[in-house]
Amino acid sequence: MRRFWSPAARTTRCPAPRQLPSATLGVPFEATFTITWRPTRRSRPNIEEWVRERTVTDAANVLARLPATDVQTAQDTVNAVLGEPHRFRTAHYRLVRVHADLRLTAASHRILAQRQEDEERVRRLRFLRAELYEHPSLLLLDRIERSTDPLDPRQVADWQRVARSVAASEEWWRPLLEQWEQVGRGFTDAEMQNRVLHVLHDALAALTQEEANPAEAAQQTGKNHLRSAG
């Protein structure tokens, strides 16, 4: 019976953890590898380093698409990919087993914790803007609930004014000012820009006056027509 030559299996480990990028900006994985393999008859010089480097490169390509927020899932995924059968046979070696251990450094944990805190703060601010500051009555109730001292009527009035100001800024003044700026950019001549902005200002002033006093606004409009006709 013919017996085939089979070299002994070798185990290669990384001498130090490798920093491999993740899909989370600024937060890499720290990876160590344990690789069991056999050389073939067509082995090459520095075969052990080559096995290790190819394995690390394959792992890096996988981890670059995975977020660092779930290390265990990333570790399971990269080990599943490294264990695919087509990776076990090459011209120079045969993989027997490969395993990657992932972790995050203390600095990476701090970065993730800070980002989570920042994201939660942004969500809370958006909630406050949507639910409280656009509705002065809710803002007032929120302050009453938080306060342990009797409320000063002047302070209550200040809170209501702040809420109304925020709501007006979001719904009216900020979009208006943005459009105003864009209109001014439509003219290259500085004098023409000023004239256009003055026309818009007069139109807005007339609109405001019309809402406040329709009769007076109609009288002023008639005077303007007569002046134009003359």
mmCIF file of C-alpha atoms in Angstrom:
data_model
loop_
_atom_site.group_PDB
_atom_site.id
_atom_site.type_symbol
_atom_site.label_atom_id
_atom_site.label_comp_id
_atom_site.label_asym_id
_atom_site.label_seq_id
_atom_site.Cartn_x
_atom_site.Cartn_y
_atom_site.Cartn_z
ATOM 1 C CA MET A 1 0.000 0.000 0.000
ATOM 2 C CA ARG A 2 1.388 3.366 -1.018
ATOM 3 C CA ARG A 3 1.790 5.890 1.761
ATOM 4 C CA PHE A 4 1.651 9.618 1.014
ATOM 5 C CA TRP A 5 4.068 12.050 2.619
ATOM 6 C CA SER A 6 2.357 14.270 5.193
ATOM 7 C CA PRO A 7 4.450 16.855 7.057
ATOM 8 C CA ALA A 8 3.776 17.609 10.685
ATOM 9 C CA ALA A 9 1.336 20.384 11.472
ATOM 10 C CA ARG A 10 2.777 23.669 12.691
ATOM 11 C CA THR A 11 1.185 26.308 14.894
ATOM 12 C CA THR A 12 1.882 29.971 14.277
ATOM 13 C CA ARG A 13 0.876 32.801 16.578
ATOM 14 C CA CYS A 14 1.210 36.542 16.295
ATOM 15 C CA PRO A 15 4.114 37.760 18.426
ATOM 16 C CA ALA A 16 2.080 40.886 19.283
ATOM 17 C CA PRO A 17 -1.541 42.018 18.814
ATOM 18 C CA ARG A 18 -2.310 43.531 15.419
ATOM 19 C CA GLN A 19 -4.231 46.786 15.082
ATOM 20 C CA LEU A 20 -6.802 46.207 12.332
ATOM 21 C CA PRO A 21 -9.224 48.919 11.159
ATOM 22 C CA SER A 22 -12.951 48.616 11.752
ATOM 23 C CA ALA A 23 -15.929 50.328 10.151
ATOM 24 C CA THR A 24 -16.065 52.620 13.205
ATOM 25 C CA LEU A 25 -13.905 55.654 12.526
ATOM 26 C CA GLY A 26 -10.932 55.920 14.866
ATOM 27 C CA VAL A 27 -11.665 52.659 16.718
ATOM 28 C CA PRO A 28 -9.546 49.716 15.484
ATOM 29 C CA PHE A 29 -9.755 46.110 16.567
ATOM 30 C CA GLU A 30 -6.856 44.548 18.415
ATOM 31 C CA ALA A 31 -6.428 41.037 17.028
ATOM 32 C CA THR A 32 -4.315 37.992 17.806
ATOM 33 C CA PHE A 33 -4.240 34.867 15.646
ATOM 34 C CA THR A 34 -3.574 31.179 16.202
ATOM 35 C CA ILE A 35 -2.933 29.370 12.917
ATOM 36 C CA THR A 36 -2.370 25.636 12.538
ATOM 37 C CA TRP A 37 -1.037 24.654 9.099
ATOM 38 C CA ARG A 38 1.090 22.191 7.117
ATOM 39 C CA PRO A 39 3.635 23.055 4.410
ATOM 40 C CA THR A 40 3.389 21.361 1.023
ATOM 41 C CA ARG A 41 6.180 19.933 -1.109
ATOM 42 C CA ARG A 42 6.281 23.264 -2.946
ATOM 43 C CA SER A 43 6.998 25.244 0.194
ATOM 44 C CA ARG A 44 8.806 28.561 -0.085
ATOM 45 C CA PRO A 45 11.280 30.549 2.055
ATOM 46 C CA ASN A 46 9.829 32.344 5.099
ATOM 47 C CA ILE A 47 6.698 30.277 4.754
ATOM 48 C CA GLU A 48 5.601 30.860 8.354
ATOM 49 C CA GLU A 49 5.661 34.652 7.972
ATOM 50 C CA TRP A 50 3.808 34.326 4.680
ATOM 51 C CA VAL A 51 1.062 32.194 6.252
ATOM 52 C CA ARG A 52 0.656 34.676 9.079
ATOM 53 C CA GLU A 53 0.621 37.731 6.824
ATOM 54 C CA ARG A 54 -1.923 36.270 4.409
ATOM 55 C CA THR A 55 -4.218 35.333 7.283
ATOM 56 C CA VAL A 56 -3.959 38.788 8.853
ATOM 57 C CA THR A 57 -4.638 40.450 5.488
ATOM 58 C CA ASP A 58 -7.744 38.322 4.917
ATOM 59 C CA ALA A 59 -8.985 39.182 8.406
ATOM 60 C CA ALA A 60 -8.338 42.901 7.896
ATOM 61 C CA ASN A 61 -10.426 42.916 4.711
ATOM 62 C CA VAL A 62 -13.352 41.431 6.638
ATOM 63 C CA LEU A 63 -13.041 43.573 9.768
ATOM 64 C CA ALA A 64 -12.878 46.826 7.811
ATOM 65 C CA ARG A 65 -16.591 46.344 7.027
ATOM 66 C CA LEU A 66 -17.656 45.576 10.614
ATOM 67 C CA PRO A 67 -18.427 48.088 13.391
ATOM 68 C CA ALA A 68 -16.360 48.018 16.560
ATOM 69 C CA THR A 69 -19.458 48.376 18.722
ATOM 70 C CA ASP A 70 -20.029 44.591 18.811
ATOM 71 C CA VAL A 71 -16.708 42.804 19.222
ATOM 72 C CA GLN A 72 -18.162 39.324 19.689
ATOM 73 C CA THR A 73 -20.153 39.481 16.458
ATOM 74 C CA ALA A 74 -17.107 40.765 14.597
ATOM 75 C CA GLN A 75 -14.995 37.925 15.991
ATOM 76 C CA ASP A 76 -17.555 35.296 14.992
ATOM 77 C CA THR A 77 -17.819 36.786 11.511
ATOM 78 C CA VAL A 78 -14.096 36.945 10.828
ATOM 79 C CA ASN A 79 -13.536 33.401 12.097
ATOM 80 C CA ALA A 80 -16.370 32.129 9.916
ATOM 81 C CA VAL A 81 -14.801 33.756 6.858
ATOM 82 C CA LEU A 82 -11.283 32.563 7.679
ATOM 83 C CA GLY A 83 -12.668 29.044 8.024
ATOM 84 C CA GLU A 84 -14.136 28.900 4.521
ATOM 85 C CA PRO A 85 -12.915 25.708 2.767
ATOM 86 C CA HIS A 86 -11.393 27.411 -0.276
ATOM 87 C CA ARG A 87 -8.913 29.218 1.982
ATOM 88 C CA PHE A 88 -7.487 25.959 3.369
ATOM 89 C CA ARG A 89 -5.632 24.821 0.259
ATOM 90 C CA THR A 90 -2.872 26.871 -1.352
ATOM 91 C CA ALA A 91 0.147 25.918 -3.429
ATOM 92 C CA HIS A 92 2.555 26.275 -0.509
ATOM 93 C CA TYR A 93 0.603 25.290 2.614
ATOM 94 C CA ARG A 94 -2.590 23.718 3.931
ATOM 95 C CA LEU A 95 -4.509 25.314 6.759
ATOM 96 C CA VAL A 96 -5.681 22.981 9.500
ATOM 97 C CA ARG A 97 -7.287 25.525 11.809
ATOM 98 C CA VAL A 98 -7.266 29.301 12.205
ATOM 99 C CA HIS A 99 -8.749 31.380 15.008
ATOM 100 C CA ALA A 100 -8.789 35.135 15.645
ATOM 101 C CA ASP A 101 -9.321 36.724 19.053
ATOM 102 C CA LEU A 102 -10.550 40.315 19.014
ATOM 103 C CA ARG A 103 -10.715 42.973 21.677
ATOM 104 C CA LEU A 104 -10.665 46.742 22.061
ATOM 105 C CA THR A 105 -8.098 48.808 23.898
ATOM 106 C CA ALA A 106 -9.057 50.919 26.905
ATOM 107 C CA ALA A 107 -8.725 54.040 24.754
ATOM 108 C CA SER A 108 -11.148 52.610 22.190
ATOM 109 C CA HIS A 109 -13.662 51.791 24.920
ATOM 110 C CA ARG A 110 -13.472 55.396 26.133
ATOM 111 C CA ILE A 111 -14.021 56.728 22.613
ATOM 112 C CA LEU A 112 -17.090 54.537 22.109
ATOM 113 C CA ALA A 113 -18.518 55.504 25.495
ATOM 114 C CA GLN A 114 -18.056 59.206 24.734
ATOM 115 C CA ARG A 115 -19.683 58.857 21.317
ATOM 116 C CA GLN A 116 -22.629 57.001 22.801
ATOM 117 C CA GLU A 117 -23.040 59.759 25.378
ATOM 118 C CA ASP A 118 -22.855 62.432 22.666
ATOM 119 C CA GLU A 119 -25.408 60.634 20.486
ATOM 120 C CA GLU A 120 -27.791 60.289 23.422
ATOM 121 C CA ARG A 121 -27.422 63.986 24.210
ATOM 122 C CA VAL A 122 -28.200 64.920 20.591
ATOM 123 C CA ARG A 123 -31.291 62.692 20.646
ATOM 124 C CA ARG A 124 -32.453 64.364 23.846
ATOM 125 C CA LEU A 125 -31.911 67.853 22.440
ATOM 126 C CA ARG A 126 -33.896 66.955 19.333
ATOM 127 C CA PHE A 127 -36.683 65.599 21.517
ATOM 128 C CA LEU A 128 -36.728 68.776 23.593
ATOM 129 C CA ARG A 129 -36.872 70.923 20.482
ATOM 130 C CA ALA A 130 -39.646 68.868 18.918
ATOM 131 C CA GLU A 131 -41.776 68.251 21.992
ATOM 132 C CA LEU A 132 -41.087 71.042 24.468
ATOM 133 C CA TYR A 133 -39.711 74.208 22.938
ATOM 134 C CA GLU A 134 -42.193 74.195 20.071
ATOM 135 C CA HIS A 135 -45.023 74.017 22.623
ATOM 136 C CA PRO A 136 -44.660 76.614 25.396
ATOM 137 C CA SER A 137 -47.219 74.888 27.602
ATOM 138 C CA LEU A 138 -45.153 71.684 27.660
ATOM 139 C CA LEU A 139 -42.009 73.643 28.445
ATOM 140 C CA LEU A 140 -43.798 75.308 31.349
ATOM 141 C CA LEU A 141 -45.029 71.960 32.681
ATOM 142 C CA ASP A 142 -41.512 70.550 32.420
ATOM 143 C CA ARG A 143 -40.094 73.424 34.475
ATOM 144 C CA ILE A 144 -42.868 73.136 37.047
ATOM 145 C CA GLU A 145 -42.166 69.434 37.455
ATOM 146 C CA ARG A 146 -38.437 70.045 37.954
ATOM 147 C CA SER A 147 -38.808 72.986 40.318
ATOM 148 C CA THR A 148 -39.051 72.451 44.077
ATOM 149 C CA ASP A 149 -39.634 76.144 44.900
ATOM 150 C CA PRO A 150 -42.695 78.309 44.213
ATOM 151 C CA LEU A 151 -42.637 79.659 40.674
ATOM 152 C CA ASP A 152 -42.038 83.334 40.016
ATOM 153 C CA PRO A 153 -44.591 84.652 37.468
ATOM 154 C CA ARG A 154 -41.835 86.660 35.778
ATOM 155 C CA GLN A 155 -39.769 83.519 35.363
ATOM 156 C CA VAL A 156 -42.756 81.692 33.894
ATOM 157 C CA ALA A 157 -43.211 84.512 31.386
ATOM 158 C CA ASP A 158 -39.514 84.319 30.461
ATOM 159 C CA TRP A 159 -39.781 80.576 29.805
ATOM 160 C CA GLN A 160 -42.796 81.111 27.579
ATOM 161 C CA ARG A 161 -41.004 83.834 25.611
ATOM 162 C CA VAL A 162 -37.965 81.601 25.118
ATOM 163 C CA ALA A 163 -40.113 78.750 23.834
ATOM 164 C CA ARG A 164 -42.004 81.009 21.435
ATOM 165 C CA SER A 165 -38.738 82.518 20.207
ATOM 166 C CA VAL A 166 -37.228 79.103 19.464
ATOM 167 C CA ALA A 167 -40.365 77.989 17.638
ATOM 168 C CA ALA A 168 -40.504 81.203 15.585
ATOM 169 C CA SER A 169 -36.832 80.914 14.679
ATOM 170 C CA GLU A 170 -37.268 77.381 13.338
ATOM 171 C CA GLU A 171 -40.524 78.041 11.464
ATOM 172 C CA TRP A 172 -40.119 81.594 10.215
ATOM 173 C CA TRP A 173 -36.987 83.683 10.730
ATOM 174 C CA ARG A 174 -34.231 81.189 9.941
ATOM 175 C CA PRO A 175 -35.727 80.069 6.560
ATOM 176 C CA LEU A 176 -36.465 83.710 5.723
ATOM 177 C CA LEU A 177 -32.910 84.850 6.413
ATOM 178 C CA GLU A 178 -31.510 81.972 4.370
ATOM 179 C CA GLN A 179 -33.652 82.954 1.381
ATOM 180 C CA TRP A 180 -32.713 86.587 1.883
ATOM 181 C CA GLU A 181 -29.032 85.666 1.702
ATOM 182 C CA GLN A 182 -29.527 83.595 -1.454
ATOM 183 C CA VAL A 183 -31.339 86.459 -3.196
ATOM 184 C CA GLY A 184 -28.456 88.788 -2.418
ATOM 185 C CA ARG A 185 -25.989 86.325 -3.906
ATOM 186 C CA GLY A 186 -27.866 86.416 -7.200
ATOM 187 C CA PHE A 187 -26.420 89.850 -7.975
ATOM 188 C CA THR A 188 -22.726 90.467 -8.472
ATOM 189 C CA ASP A 189 -22.923 94.238 -8.071
ATOM 190 C CA ALA A 190 -22.810 95.346 -4.418
ATOM 191 C CA GLU A 191 -25.112 98.319 -5.010
ATOM 192 C CA MET A 192 -27.695 96.099 -6.698
ATOM 193 C CA GLN A 193 -27.516 93.645 -3.791
ATOM 194 C CA ASN A 194 -28.285 96.455 -1.354
ATOM 195 C CA ARG A 195 -31.202 97.685 -3.461
ATOM 196 C CA VAL A 196 -32.702 94.192 -3.667
ATOM 197 C CA LEU A 197 -32.396 93.693 0.081
ATOM 198 C CA HIS A 198 -34.042 97.060 0.730
ATOM 199 C CA VAL A 199 -36.946 96.106 -1.545
ATOM 200 C CA LEU A 200 -37.400 92.848 0.346
ATOM 201 C CA HIS A 201 -37.215 94.691 3.647
ATOM 202 C CA ASP A 202 -39.911 97.168 2.577
ATOM 203 C CA ALA A 203 -42.125 94.336 1.326
ATOM 204 C CA LEU A 204 -41.831 92.464 4.610
ATOM 205 C CA ALA A 205 -42.484 95.624 6.596
ATOM 206 C CA ALA A 206 -45.621 96.279 4.546
ATOM 207 C CA LEU A 207 -46.781 92.699 5.061
ATOM 208 C CA THR A 208 -46.277 92.982 8.807
ATOM 209 C CA GLN A 209 -48.170 96.279 8.905
ATOM 210 C CA GLU A 210 -51.008 94.786 6.885
ATOM 211 C CA GLU A 211 -51.411 91.961 9.370
ATOM 212 C CA ALA A 212 -51.346 94.368 12.313
ATOM 213 C CA ASN A 213 -53.603 97.095 10.845
ATOM 214 C CA PRO A 214 -55.344 96.166 7.565
ATOM 215 C CA ALA A 215 -57.142 99.526 7.190
ATOM 216 C CA GLU A 216 -53.998 101.603 7.567
ATOM 217 C CA ALA A 217 -52.097 99.271 5.243
ATOM 218 C CA ALA A 218 -54.777 99.656 2.542
ATOM 219 C CA GLN A 219 -54.609 103.443 2.861
ATOM 220 C CA GLN A 220 -50.820 103.389 2.524
ATOM 221 C CA THR A 221 -51.059 101.094 -0.505
ATOM 222 C CA GLY A 222 -53.431 103.578 -2.170
ATOM 223 C CA LYS A 223 -50.988 106.402 -1.565
ATOM 224 C CA ASN A 224 -48.201 104.362 -3.102
ATOM 225 C CA HIS A 225 -50.313 103.705 -6.207
ATOM 226 C CA LEU A 226 -51.118 107.396 -6.569
ATOM 227 C CA ARG A 227 -47.460 108.286 -6.149
ATOM 228 C CA SER A 228 -46.513 105.752 -8.823
ATOM 229 C CA ALA A 229 -49.189 107.059 -11.212
ATOM 230 C CA GLY A 230 -48.073 110.645 -10.715
#
